[in-house]
């Protein structure tokens, strides 16, 4: 199997009309209906690269946030599959990070999709969508439901049937997506509630981008820029004092911004981002654990291994061997 290294998250959504594909333990239909949670599968009819999938691992009734429930998230890198007559039981937001294609709802006009496009699937409609013949796109999905969506439609999502260009991905959005992935993966009801709120925040920021003008950056945009730079710091040792000084803020302000943005303390946020990248490197390269530790700014490989086990649950080499087997 070809090695594909991609730093981004992966997710998938629930669907009613899906052609079943045989796997050793379950079908893709079962995965899409939320009966299984699978971190990675191969299906060359959809993409030549591994698909990263995660569905809600608990009963939704256990969640405190019932007005917005996220059911599944995933990533289809290098998608080549084109779908027709597709319908969905739940709402979904779809972000295209690369490539191009088309989108059509209820036999209406064909809309162009390019890198940086956002569109929605809603129950009760029929869709035709996918990359152009011979092409591809990188596809991110968030599947959800709840009456909170009505508020979105009444205020800041003006046309849910239209493809909207929201800008090409950046570090801040990838960081937020990674947190959503980790929160869903944890299986904790509180964390899944947090994931739902982060999905709402992500979509809201996307829509703000679409409405952006040439005015001077707002405070919120400045925060996003700070988080983006913070996410780029995973390949070096992080110095909070130096980082805060460069942005003309105090360390306490930096800690507050990160906590408000992610729900995590600054140190935890940095470690989680680094461990997410470590997982990708372990899965997609043959680099030694010591080499990965140094690459991510950890001079002590034993400390790196302890941190990895704390956030992932197993030691780095065990994680690599377990997933590959």
Coordinates of N, CA and C in Angstrom, one line a residue, residues 11-251:
X11 N -13.2 12.5 8.6 CA -14.5 12.2 9.2 C -15.5 11.8 8.1
X12 N -16.7 11.3 8.5 CA -17.7 10.8 7.5 C -19.0 11.0 8.1
X13 N -20.1 10.9 7.3 CA -21.4 11.2 7.7 C -22.4 10.1 7.5
X14 N -23.6 10.2 8.1 CA -24.6 9.2 8.0 C -25.3 9.4 6.7
X15 N -25.7 8.2 6.0 CA -26.3 8.3 4.7 C -27.4 7.2 4.6
X16 N -28.4 7.5 3.8 CA -29.4 6.5 3.6 C -29.2 5.6 2.4
X17 N -28.6 6.3 1.3 CA -28.4 5.5 0.1 C -26.9 5.4 -0.2
X18 N -26.4 4.2 0.2 CA -25.0 3.9 0.0 C -24.8 2.5 -0.5
X19 N -24.0 2.4 -1.6 CA -23.8 1.0 -2.1 C -22.9 0.3 -1.1
X20 N -23.3 -0.9 -0.7 CA -22.5 -1.7 0.3 C -21.2 -2.2 -0.4
X21 N -20.2 -2.1 0.4 CA -18.8 -2.6 0.0 C -18.4 -3.6 1.0
X22 N -18.0 -4.7 0.6 CA -17.6 -5.8 1.6 C -16.3 -5.6 2.2
X23 N -16.3 -5.7 3.6 CA -15.1 -5.6 4.4 C -15.1 -6.8 5.3
X24 N -13.9 -7.2 5.9 CA -13.8 -8.4 6.7 C -14.8 -8.4 7.9
X25 N -15.2 -7.2 8.5 CA -16.0 -7.2 9.7 C -17.3 -6.5 9.5
X26 N -17.4 -5.6 8.5 CA -18.7 -4.9 8.4 C -18.7 -4.2 7.0
X27 N -19.8 -3.6 6.7 CA -20.0 -2.9 5.4 C -19.9 -1.5 5.6
X28 N -19.6 -0.8 4.5 CA -19.5 0.7 4.5 C -20.9 1.3 4.9
X29 N -22.0 0.6 4.5 CA -23.3 1.1 4.9 C -23.4 1.1 6.4
X30 N -23.0 0.0 7.1 CA -23.1 0.0 8.5 C -22.2 1.1 9.2
X31 N -21.1 1.4 8.6 CA -20.3 2.4 9.1 C -21.0 3.8 9.0
X32 N -21.6 4.0 7.9 CA -22.2 5.3 7.6 C -23.5 5.4 8.5
X33 N -24.1 4.3 8.8 CA -25.3 4.4 9.7 C -24.9 4.5 11.2
X34 N -23.6 4.5 11.5 CA -23.2 4.7 12.8 C -23.1 3.5 13.7
X35 N -23.2 2.3 13.1 CA -23.1 1.0 13.8 C -21.7 0.7 14.2
X36 N -20.7 1.2 13.5 CA -19.3 0.8 13.8 C -18.5 2.1 13.9
X37 N -17.4 2.1 14.6 CA -16.4 3.1 14.6 C -15.1 2.6 14.1
X38 N -14.7 3.1 13.0 CA -13.5 2.6 12.3 C -12.5 3.8 12.1
X39 N -11.3 3.7 12.5 CA -10.4 4.9 12.4 C -9.9 5.0 10.9
X40 N -9.8 3.9 10.2 CA -9.1 3.9 8.9 C -9.5 2.7 8.1
X41 N -9.9 3.0 6.8 CA -10.3 1.9 5.9 C -9.7 2.2 4.6
X42 N -9.6 1.2 3.7 CA -9.2 1.4 2.3 C -10.4 1.0 1.4
X43 N -10.7 1.8 0.5 CA -11.7 1.5 -0.6 C -11.3 2.3 -1.8
X44 N -10.7 1.6 -2.8 CA -10.1 2.2 -4.0 C -11.2 2.7 -4.9
X45 N -12.5 2.3 -4.7 CA -13.5 2.9 -5.5 C -13.9 4.3 -5.0
X46 N -13.5 4.7 -3.8 CA -13.7 6.0 -3.3 C -12.5 6.9 -3.4
X47 N -11.4 6.3 -2.9 CA -10.1 7.0 -2.9 C -8.9 6.0 -2.9
X48 N -7.8 6.4 -3.5 CA -6.6 5.5 -3.4 C -5.9 5.6 -2.1
X49 N -6.4 6.5 -1.2 CA -5.8 6.7 0.1 C -6.6 6.2 1.2
X50 N -6.1 6.0 2.4 CA -6.9 5.5 3.6 C -7.9 6.6 3.9
X51 N -9.1 6.1 4.3 CA -10.2 7.0 4.7 C -10.2 7.0 6.3
X52 N -10.2 8.1 6.9 CA -10.3 8.2 8.3 C -11.7 8.5 8.8
X53 N -12.2 7.7 9.6 CA -13.6 7.7 10.0 C -13.8 7.6 11.5
X54 N -14.8 8.3 12.0 CA -15.1 8.1 13.4 C -16.6 8.5 13.6
X55 N -17.3 7.6 14.2 CA -18.7 7.9 14.6 C -18.9 8.0 16.1
X56 N -20.0 8.6 16.5 CA -20.3 8.8 17.9 C -20.2 7.4 18.6
X57 N -19.4 7.3 19.6 CA -19.2 5.9 20.2 C -20.2 5.7 21.4
X58 N -21.1 6.6 21.7 CA -22.0 6.4 22.8 C -23.4 6.7 22.4
X59 N -24.4 6.4 23.2 CA -25.8 6.7 23.0 C -26.0 8.2 23.1
X60 N -26.6 8.8 22.1 CA -26.7 10.3 22.1 C -27.5 10.8 23.3
X61 N -28.3 9.9 23.9 CA -29.2 10.4 25.0 C -28.3 10.7 26.3
X62 N -27.1 10.3 26.3 CA -26.2 10.6 27.4 C -25.6 12.0 27.3
X63 N -25.8 12.6 26.2 CA -25.2 14.0 26.0 C -26.1 15.0 26.7
X64 N -25.4 16.0 27.3 CA -26.1 17.1 27.9 C -26.6 18.1 26.8
X65 N -25.9 18.3 25.8 CA -26.2 19.2 24.7 C -27.0 18.5 23.7
X66 N -28.4 18.6 23.8 CA -29.3 17.9 22.9 C -29.7 18.8 21.7
X67 N -29.4 20.1 21.8 CA -29.8 21.0 20.7 C -28.9 20.9 19.5
X68 N -27.7 20.3 19.7 CA -26.8 20.1 18.6 C -25.9 18.8 18.9
X69 N -26.1 17.8 18.1 CA -25.4 16.5 18.4 C -24.6 16.2 17.1
X70 N -23.3 16.0 17.3 CA -22.5 15.6 16.2 C -22.4 14.0 16.2
X71 N -22.7 13.5 15.0 CA -22.8 12.0 14.9 C -21.6 11.4 14.3
X72 N -21.0 12.0 13.4 CA -19.8 11.4 12.7 C -19.0 12.5 12.1
X73 N -17.7 12.2 12.0 CA -16.7 13.1 11.3 C -15.8 12.2 10.5
X74 N -15.2 12.7 9.5 CA -14.3 11.9 8.7 C -13.6 12.7 7.6
X75 N -12.7 12.1 7.0 CA -11.9 12.7 5.9 C -11.7 11.7 4.8
X76 N -12.0 12.1 3.5 CA -11.8 11.3 2.3 C -10.7 12.0 1.5
X77 N -9.5 11.8 1.7 CA -8.4 12.5 0.9 C -8.4 11.9 -0.5
X78 N -8.2 12.7 -1.5 CA -8.0 12.2 -2.8 C -9.3 11.5 -3.3
X79 N -10.5 12.0 -2.9 CA -11.7 11.3 -3.4 C -11.8 11.3 -4.9
X80 N -12.2 10.2 -5.5 CA -12.4 10.1 -6.9 C -13.9 9.7 -7.2
X81 N -14.6 9.3 -6.2 CA -16.0 8.7 -6.4 C -17.0 9.9 -6.6
X82 N -17.9 9.7 -7.6 CA -18.9 10.6 -7.9 C -20.3 10.0 -7.5
X83 N -21.1 10.7 -6.8 CA -22.4 10.1 -6.3 C -23.6 10.8 -7.0
X84 N -24.6 10.0 -7.3 CA -25.9 10.5 -7.8 C -27.0 10.0 -6.9
X85 N -28.1 10.7 -7.0 CA -29.4 10.3 -6.2 C -29.0 10.0 -4.8
X86 N -28.2 10.8 -4.1 CA -27.9 10.6 -2.7 C -28.8 11.4 -1.8
X87 N -29.2 10.8 -0.7 CA -30.0 11.5 0.3 C -29.5 11.2 1.6
X88 N -29.8 12.0 2.6 CA -29.2 11.9 3.9 C -30.2 12.1 5.0
X89 N -30.1 11.3 6.1 CA -31.0 11.4 7.2 C -30.7 12.6 8.1
X90 N -29.4 13.0 8.1 CA -29.0 14.1 9.0 C -28.4 15.2 8.2
X91 N -28.3 16.4 8.9 CA -27.5 17.5 8.3 C -26.0 17.2 8.2
X92 N -25.3 17.8 7.3 CA -23.9 17.6 7.2 C -23.3 18.9 6.6
X93 N -22.1 19.2 7.1 CA -21.3 20.3 6.5 C -20.2 19.6 5.8
X94 N -19.9 20.1 4.6 CA -18.8 19.5 3.8 C -17.8 20.6 3.4
X95 N -16.5 20.4 3.7 CA -15.5 21.3 3.4 C -14.5 20.7 2.4
X96 N -14.3 21.3 1.3 CA -13.3 20.8 0.3 C -12.0 21.5 0.4
X97 N -11.0 20.7 0.8 CA -9.7 21.3 1.1 C -8.7 21.3 -0.1
X98 N -9.1 20.5 -1.2 CA -8.3 20.5 -2.3 C -9.0 19.9 -3.5
X99 N -8.6 20.1 -4.7 CA -9.3 19.6 -5.9 C -10.5 20.4 -6.3
X100 N -11.3 19.8 -7.1 CA -12.5 20.5 -7.6 C -13.5 19.5 -8.1
X101 N -14.7 20.0 -8.4 CA -15.8 19.2 -8.8 C -17.1 19.9 -8.9
X102 N -18.2 19.2 -8.8 CA -19.5 19.9 -8.9 C -20.5 19.4 -7.8
X103 N -21.5 20.2 -7.6 CA -22.5 20.0 -6.6 C -23.9 20.4 -7.2
X104 N -24.9 19.5 -6.9 CA -26.2 19.8 -7.5 C -27.3 19.3 -6.5
X105 N -28.3 20.1 -6.3 CA -29.4 19.7 -5.4 C -30.7 19.7 -6.1
X106 N -31.5 18.6 -5.9 CA -32.8 18.4 -6.5 C -32.9 18.8 -7.9
X107 N -31.9 18.3 -8.7 CA -31.9 18.4 -10.2 C -31.8 19.9 -10.6
X108 N -31.3 20.7 -9.7 CA -31.2 22.2 -10.0 C -29.9 22.4 -10.7
X109 N -29.5 23.7 -10.8 CA -28.3 24.1 -11.6 C -27.0 23.4 -11.0
X110 N -26.1 23.1 -11.8 CA -24.8 22.5 -11.4 C -24.0 23.6 -10.9
X111 N -23.5 23.5 -9.6 CA -22.6 24.5 -9.0 C -21.2 24.0 -9.0
X112 N -20.3 24.9 -9.3 CA -18.8 24.6 -9.3 C -18.3 24.5 -7.8
X113 N -17.5 23.5 -7.6 CA -16.8 23.3 -6.3 C -15.3 23.4 -6.5
X114 N -14.7 24.2 -5.7 CA -13.2 24.3 -5.7 C -12.6 24.2 -4.3
X115 N -11.3 24.1 -4.3 CA -10.6 24.1 -3.0 C -11.0 25.4 -2.2
X116 N -11.5 25.1 -0.9 CA -12.0 26.2 -0.1 C -13.5 26.4 -0.1
X117 N -14.2 25.4 -0.7 CA -15.6 25.5 -0.8 C -16.3 24.8 0.4
X118 N -17.4 25.3 0.8 CA -18.2 24.7 1.8 C -19.7 24.6 1.3
X119 N -20.2 23.4 1.5 CA -21.6 23.2 1.2 C -22.3 22.3 2.2
X120 N -23.6 22.2 2.2 CA -24.4 21.4 3.2 C -25.2 20.4 2.5
X121 N -25.4 19.3 3.3 CA -26.5 18.3 2.9 C -27.6 18.4 4.0
X122 N -28.8 18.4 3.6 CA -29.9 18.4 4.5 C -30.9 17.3 4.2
X123 N -31.6 16.9 5.2 CA -32.6 15.8 5.0 C -33.7 16.3 4.1
X124 N -34.2 15.4 3.3 CA -35.4 15.7 2.4 C -35.0 16.2 1.0
X125 N -33.7 16.2 0.7 CA -33.2 16.7 -0.6 C -32.4 15.6 -1.2
X126 N -32.3 15.7 -2.6 CA -31.5 14.7 -3.3 C -30.3 15.4 -3.9
X127 N -29.2 14.7 -3.9 CA -27.9 15.4 -4.2 C -27.1 14.6 -5.3
X128 N -26.4 15.3 -6.1 CA -25.4 14.8 -7.0 C -24.2 15.6 -6.8
X129 N -23.1 14.9 -6.6 CA -21.9 15.7 -6.2 C -20.6 14.8 -6.4
X130 N -19.5 15.4 -6.5 CA -18.2 14.7 -6.5 C -17.2 15.4 -7.5
X131 N -16.0 14.9 -7.5 CA -15.0 15.5 -8.4 C -15.3 15.2 -9.9
X132 N -14.7 16.0 -10.7 CA -14.9 15.9 -12.2 C -14.3 14.6 -12.6
X133 N -14.7 14.0 -13.8 CA -14.1 12.8 -14.3 C -12.6 13.0 -14.4
X134 N -11.8 12.0 -13.9 CA -10.4 12.1 -13.9 C -9.8 12.9 -12.9
X135 N -10.6 13.6 -12.1 CA -10.1 14.5 -11.1 C -10.3 13.9 -9.7
X136 N -10.1 14.8 -8.7 CA -10.2 14.4 -7.3 C -10.7 15.6 -6.4
X137 N -11.0 15.3 -5.2 CA -11.1 16.4 -4.2 C -10.8 15.8 -2.8
X138 N -10.3 16.6 -1.9 CA -10.1 16.3 -0.5 C -11.3 16.8 0.3
X139 N -12.0 15.8 0.9 CA -13.3 16.1 1.5 C -13.4 15.9 3.0
X140 N -13.9 16.9 3.7 CA -14.1 16.8 5.1 C -15.6 16.9 5.4
X141 N -16.1 15.9 6.3 CA -17.5 15.9 6.6 C -17.7 16.1 8.1
X142 N -18.9 16.7 8.4 CA -19.4 16.7 9.8 C -20.9 16.4 9.7
X143 N -21.3 15.4 10.3 CA -22.7 15.0 10.3 C -23.3 15.3 11.7
X144 N -24.5 16.0 11.7 CA -25.1 16.5 13.0 C -26.6 16.7 12.8
X145 N -27.3 16.9 13.9 CA -28.7 17.2 13.9 C -29.0 18.0 15.2
X146 N -30.2 18.6 15.3 CA -30.6 19.3 16.5 C -31.3 20.6 16.1
X147 N -32.1 21.1 17.0 CA -32.9 22.3 16.7 C -32.0 23.6 16.7
X148 N -30.8 23.5 17.1 CA -29.9 24.6 17.0 C -29.6 25.0 15.6
X149 N -29.8 24.1 14.7 CA -29.5 24.4 13.3 C -30.5 25.4 12.8
X150 N -31.8 25.4 13.3 CA -32.8 26.4 12.9 C -32.3 27.8 13.1
X151 N -31.6 28.0 14.3 CA -31.0 29.3 14.6 C -30.0 29.7 13.5
X152 N -29.1 28.8 13.1 CA -28.1 29.1 12.1 C -28.8 29.6 10.8
X153 N -29.9 28.9 10.4 CA -30.6 29.2 9.2 C -31.3 30.5 9.2
X154 N -31.7 30.9 10.4 CA -32.4 32.2 10.6 C -31.4 33.4 10.7
X155 N -30.2 33.1 10.9 CA -29.3 34.2 11.2 C -28.1 34.3 10.3
X156 N -27.2 33.3 10.4 CA -25.9 33.4 9.7 C -25.6 32.4 8.5
X157 N -26.5 31.5 8.3 CA -26.5 30.6 7.1 C -27.6 31.1 6.2
X158 N -27.4 31.9 5.3 CA -28.4 32.5 4.5 C -29.0 31.6 3.4
X159 N -28.1 30.7 2.8 CA -28.6 29.8 1.8 C -27.9 28.5 1.9
X160 N -28.5 27.5 2.5 CA -27.9 26.2 2.8 C -27.8 25.4 1.5
X161 N -28.4 25.8 0.4 CA -28.4 25.0 -0.8 C -27.3 25.6 -1.8
X162 N -26.5 26.5 -1.4 CA -25.6 27.1 -2.3 C -24.1 26.8 -1.8
X163 N -23.3 26.5 -2.8 CA -21.9 26.3 -2.5 C -21.3 27.7 -2.2
X164 N -20.5 27.7 -1.1 CA -20.0 29.0 -0.6 C -18.4 28.9 -0.5
X165 N -17.7 29.8 -1.1 CA -16.3 29.8 -1.0 C -15.9 30.5 0.3
X166 N -15.3 29.8 1.2 CA -15.0 30.3 2.5 C -13.5 30.4 2.8
X167 N -12.7 30.2 1.7 CA -11.2 30.3 1.8 C -10.5 29.0 2.1
X168 N -9.3 28.9 1.6 CA -8.5 27.7 1.7 C -8.1 27.5 3.2
X169 N -7.9 26.3 3.6 CA -7.7 25.9 5.0 C -6.4 26.6 5.5
X170 N -6.4 26.7 6.8 CA -5.2 27.2 7.4 C -4.9 26.5 8.7
X171 N -3.8 26.8 9.4 CA -3.5 26.1 10.6 C -4.5 26.2 11.7
X172 N -5.2 27.3 11.8 CA -6.2 27.5 12.9 C -7.4 26.5 12.7
X173 N -7.8 26.4 11.4 CA -8.9 25.5 11.2 C -8.5 24.0 11.3
X174 N -7.4 23.7 10.9 CA -6.9 22.3 11.0 C -6.7 22.0 12.5
X175 N -6.3 23.0 13.3 CA -6.1 22.7 14.7 C -7.5 22.5 15.4
X176 N -8.5 23.2 14.9 CA -9.8 23.0 15.5 C -10.4 21.7 15.0
X177 N -10.2 21.3 13.8 CA -10.6 20.0 13.3 C -10.0 18.9 14.1
X178 N -8.7 19.0 14.4 CA -8.0 18.0 15.1 C -8.6 17.8 16.5
X179 N -8.9 18.9 17.2 CA -9.6 18.9 18.5 C -10.9 18.1 18.4
X180 N -11.7 18.4 17.4 CA -13.0 17.8 17.2 C -12.8 16.3 17.1
X181 N -11.8 15.9 16.3 CA -11.4 14.4 16.1 C -11.1 13.8 17.5
X182 N -10.2 14.4 18.2 CA -9.8 13.9 19.5 C -10.9 13.8 20.5
X183 N -11.8 14.8 20.5 CA -12.9 14.8 21.4 C -13.9 13.7 21.1
X184 N -14.2 13.5 19.8 CA -15.1 12.4 19.4 C -14.5 11.1 19.8
X185 N -13.2 11.0 19.5 CA -12.5 9.7 19.7 C -12.4 9.3 21.2
X186 N -12.5 10.3 22.1 CA -12.4 10.0 23.5 C -13.5 9.2 24.1
X187 N -14.7 9.3 23.5 CA -15.9 8.6 24.0 C -16.6 9.2 25.2
X188 N -16.0 10.3 25.7 CA -16.6 11.0 26.8 C -17.8 11.8 26.4
X189 N -18.9 11.7 27.1 CA -20.1 12.5 26.7 C -19.8 14.0 26.8
X190 N -19.1 14.4 27.8 CA -18.7 15.9 27.9 C -17.9 16.3 26.7
X191 N -16.9 15.4 26.3 CA -16.0 15.8 25.2 C -16.8 15.8 23.8
X192 N -17.8 14.9 23.7 CA -18.6 14.9 22.5 C -19.4 16.2 22.4
X193 N -19.9 16.6 23.6 CA -20.6 17.9 23.6 C -19.7 19.0 23.2
X194 N -18.5 19.0 23.7 CA -17.5 20.0 23.3 C -17.2 19.9 21.7
X195 N -17.2 18.7 21.2 CA -16.9 18.6 19.8 C -18.1 19.2 19.0
X196 N -19.3 19.1 19.5 CA -20.5 19.7 18.8 C -20.3 21.2 18.7
X197 N -19.9 21.8 19.9 CA -19.8 23.2 19.9 C -18.6 23.7 19.1
X198 N -17.6 22.9 19.0 CA -16.5 23.2 18.1 C -16.8 23.2 16.6
X199 N -17.7 22.2 16.3 CA -18.2 22.1 14.9 C -19.0 23.4 14.6
X200 N -19.8 23.8 15.5 CA -20.6 25.0 15.3 C -19.7 26.2 15.1
X201 N -18.7 26.3 16.0 CA -17.7 27.4 15.9 C -16.9 27.4 14.6
X202 N -16.6 26.2 14.1 CA -15.8 26.1 12.9 C -16.7 26.6 11.7
X203 N -17.9 26.1 11.6 CA -18.8 26.5 10.6 C -19.1 28.0 10.6
X204 N -19.3 28.5 11.8 CA -19.5 30.0 12.0 C -18.3 30.8 11.5
X205 N -17.1 30.3 11.8 CA -15.9 31.0 11.3 C -15.8 30.9 9.8
X206 N -16.2 29.8 9.2 CA -16.2 29.7 7.8 C -17.1 30.7 7.1
X207 N -18.3 30.8 7.7 CA -19.3 31.7 7.2 C -18.9 33.2 7.3
X208 N -18.2 33.5 8.4 CA -17.7 34.8 8.6 C -16.7 35.2 7.5
X209 N -15.8 34.2 7.2 CA -14.8 34.4 6.1 C -15.5 34.7 4.8
X210 N -16.6 34.0 4.6 CA -17.3 34.3 3.3 C -17.9 35.7 3.2
X211 N -18.1 36.3 4.4 CA -18.7 37.6 4.4 C -17.6 38.7 4.7
X212 N -16.3 38.2 4.8 CA -15.3 39.1 5.1 C -15.1 40.2 4.1
X213 N -14.8 41.4 4.5 CA -14.5 42.6 3.7 C -13.0 43.0 3.8
X214 N -12.7 44.1 3.2 CA -11.3 44.5 3.3 C -11.0 45.4 4.5
X215 N -12.0 45.4 5.4 CA -11.8 46.2 6.6 C -10.6 45.6 7.5
X216 N -10.2 46.4 8.4 CA -9.1 46.0 9.3 C -9.5 44.8 10.1
X217 N -8.6 43.9 10.4 CA -8.9 42.7 11.2 C -9.6 43.0 12.5
X218 N -10.6 42.2 12.8 CA -11.3 42.3 14.0 C -10.5 41.6 15.1
X219 N -11.0 41.7 16.3 CA -10.3 41.0 17.4 C -10.4 39.5 17.3
X220 N -11.5 39.0 16.8 CA -11.7 37.6 16.6 C -10.7 37.1 15.5
X221 N -10.6 37.9 14.4 CA -9.6 37.5 13.4 C -8.2 37.5 13.9
X222 N -7.9 38.4 14.8 CA -6.5 38.4 15.4 C -6.3 37.2 16.2
X223 N -7.3 36.8 16.9 CA -7.2 35.6 17.8 C -7.0 34.3 16.9
X224 N -7.7 34.3 15.8 CA -7.5 33.2 14.8 C -6.1 33.1 14.3
X225 N -5.6 34.3 13.9 CA -4.2 34.4 13.4 C -3.2 33.9 14.5
X226 N -3.5 34.2 15.7 CA -2.6 33.8 16.8 C -2.6 32.3 17.0
X227 N -3.8 31.7 16.9 CA -4.0 30.3 17.0 C -3.3 29.6 15.9
X228 N -3.5 30.1 14.7 CA -2.8 29.6 13.5 C -1.3 29.5 13.7
X229 N -0.7 30.5 14.2 CA 0.7 30.5 14.4 C 1.1 29.5 15.5
X230 N 0.2 29.4 16.5 CA 0.5 28.4 17.5 C 0.5 27.0 17.0
X231 N -0.4 26.7 16.1 CA -0.5 25.4 15.5 C 0.7 25.1 14.6
X232 N 1.4 26.1 14.1 CA 2.6 25.9 13.3 C 3.8 25.6 14.2
X233 N 3.6 25.7 15.5 CA 4.8 25.5 16.4 C 5.0 24.1 16.9
X234 N 4.3 23.1 16.2 CA 4.4 21.7 16.7 C 5.8 21.2 16.4
X235 N 6.5 21.7 15.4 CA 7.8 21.2 15.0 C 8.9 21.9 15.7
X236 N 8.7 22.4 16.9 CA 9.8 23.0 17.7 C 9.4 23.0 19.1
X237 N 10.4 23.3 20.0 CA 10.1 23.5 21.4 C 9.3 24.7 21.6
X238 N 8.3 24.7 22.4 CA 7.4 25.8 22.6 C 7.8 26.7 23.8
X239 N 8.0 27.9 23.6 CA 8.3 28.9 24.7 C 7.2 29.9 24.8
X240 N 6.3 29.7 25.8 CA 5.2 30.5 26.0 C 5.5 32.0 26.2
X241 N 6.6 32.2 26.9 CA 7.0 33.6 27.2 C 7.4 34.3 25.9
X242 N 8.2 33.6 25.1 CA 8.7 34.2 23.8 C 7.6 34.4 22.9
X243 N 6.6 33.4 22.8 CA 5.5 33.5 21.9 C 4.6 34.7 22.3
X244 N 4.3 34.8 23.5 CA 3.4 35.9 24.0 C 4.1 37.3 23.7
X245 N 5.4 37.4 23.9 CA 6.1 38.6 23.7 C 6.0 39.0 22.2
X246 N 6.2 38.0 21.3 CA 6.1 38.3 19.9 C 4.7 38.8 19.5
X247 N 3.7 38.4 20.2 CA 2.4 38.9 19.9 C 1.9 40.1 20.8
X248 N 2.8 40.6 21.6 CA 2.5 41.8 22.4 C 1.4 41.5 23.4
X249 N 1.4 40.3 24.0 CA 0.4 40.0 25.0 C 1.2 39.4 26.2
X250 N 0.5 39.3 27.3 CA 1.1 38.6 28.4 C 0.9 37.1 28.3
X251 N 1.7 36.3 29.1 CA 1.5 34.9 29.1 C 0.1 34.5 29.6

